[in-house]
Amino acid sequence: MSDFVVGLTGGIGSGKSTVADLFVEQGAVLVDTDAIAHELTSAGGAAMPALVAEFGTTVATAEGAMDRAAMRRLVFADPAARVRLEDILHPLIRQLSAERCRAAKSPYVILAVPLLVESGTYRERCDRILVVDCPENLQVERVMARNGMSVDEVKVIMAAQATRQQRLAVANDIVVNDADPAGLYSQVSDLHLKYLMLSAEKVKASC
C-alpha cells in the first residue's frame, strides 16, 4: 500500500504519457485518470447506465460503449451537456483513482491527471506535483503530427487548459521534454530516487 502520491500533469502534447511510462519502468505504479475514464465508458463500463439514462441511446455504440464522436458533438453544441457529463464521470474517476492509489504496492504512485492544475481536489491528494513542460510551439507541432489537427484546432484545446505559467507556478518538480530521449530518461531516474527518499521519509514520520 502506498500513501505517497506524485501528481503528474502537463499540457496537451507535452509528453505526459512518455514520462509516465518511464516511471513505470523504474518500478512506480501508474494510476491514469484518462485510462480510468475510458474504462468507465467502455462497453459494460460502470458509467454507461447513467450516461444512457441522462443522454439517451444515441451516445452509445451498438456494443454499449460511449460513442465519443456523438458525445463530442453534443457537448460542443450544448455547454450544459458537458457539465452533466462531468457530473457523472468525475466522481467515479476520483473514487476509482483514490482506491487504486491506496492499493498500489510501490513506495510511491504516479497519479496522471491532465487537468490536475484546474482541479483542486486532485491537487489536495498529491504529496508532490510534477509538471511535464515544453515550449508551446512544440506542443502544437506534436499534436498536429499525432492527431492530424490544424494549428487552430490545437490552440483551441490549449486555450481551454491551464496556461504553461499556471502549471509551472504549482509545480514541485519539472521534467523538461524538449530534447532527446536520453535526457528525459535521466531526469526521470533522478526524480525516481528523490521520490523513493521522500516516500521513505513520510513513512518514517508516520510511525
Steps between C-alpha positions, in 0.01 A plus 500: 500500500635841401407830657750718314339642186671694224252688283619502139364757258586712198341662200383309195800378299744549787581129523321401821446140386865458404613626840244285681623191315859577605394511865326164457828361362665617822246303704234760583130418481307720257141605563381676183172692520466503120527122492242477779263725303533268197440199722184654647362581155592176326243231423364390836679786674368618835403843366302380200159446667503854641619648169226328300240600760615863480566540127312216328615208289646727229815545712564123506643277230337173398751323728394712799801731528478877497492636145775760541427678174131535588580623849752752366236641266251519784722683747629732227146605413381521862746612771253387769534146366872507580418584862251213517757264350766609750253470789463131413861414416712707737378356833551147367849585372595659833372200694676239286827693483503541880436128551780405260747741658431348842531146366827559314783276612788739435677766708327772302225539240494711185149646475466630144236774474500713181294775669662472843572874523140583415363257759564586864380163625786312334763748609397448863565126468858536374820513703685643199388651171716415199451703184620382159597818319599601149468813284147563374604494134634148557168396656321619186741318267468173691120500514471592132731212408332254737132582449494665157348816644541851365688771689172668591347177633799436725500857628131475592581199719798677654289807574259286702784368717707673766778713356859386503572765764214379721628142489856599578383719789359198689777254409720346768701327229538555124601266220608689189402302191641702214802301392638147487359183661823442693462834675140418586599162644768663715253752645251225585770282658608786726141570602436131564781496758368823650148359536631178656679708761202729565256211527730324747521820705120527507466141618761558771326819616167321529636218713 
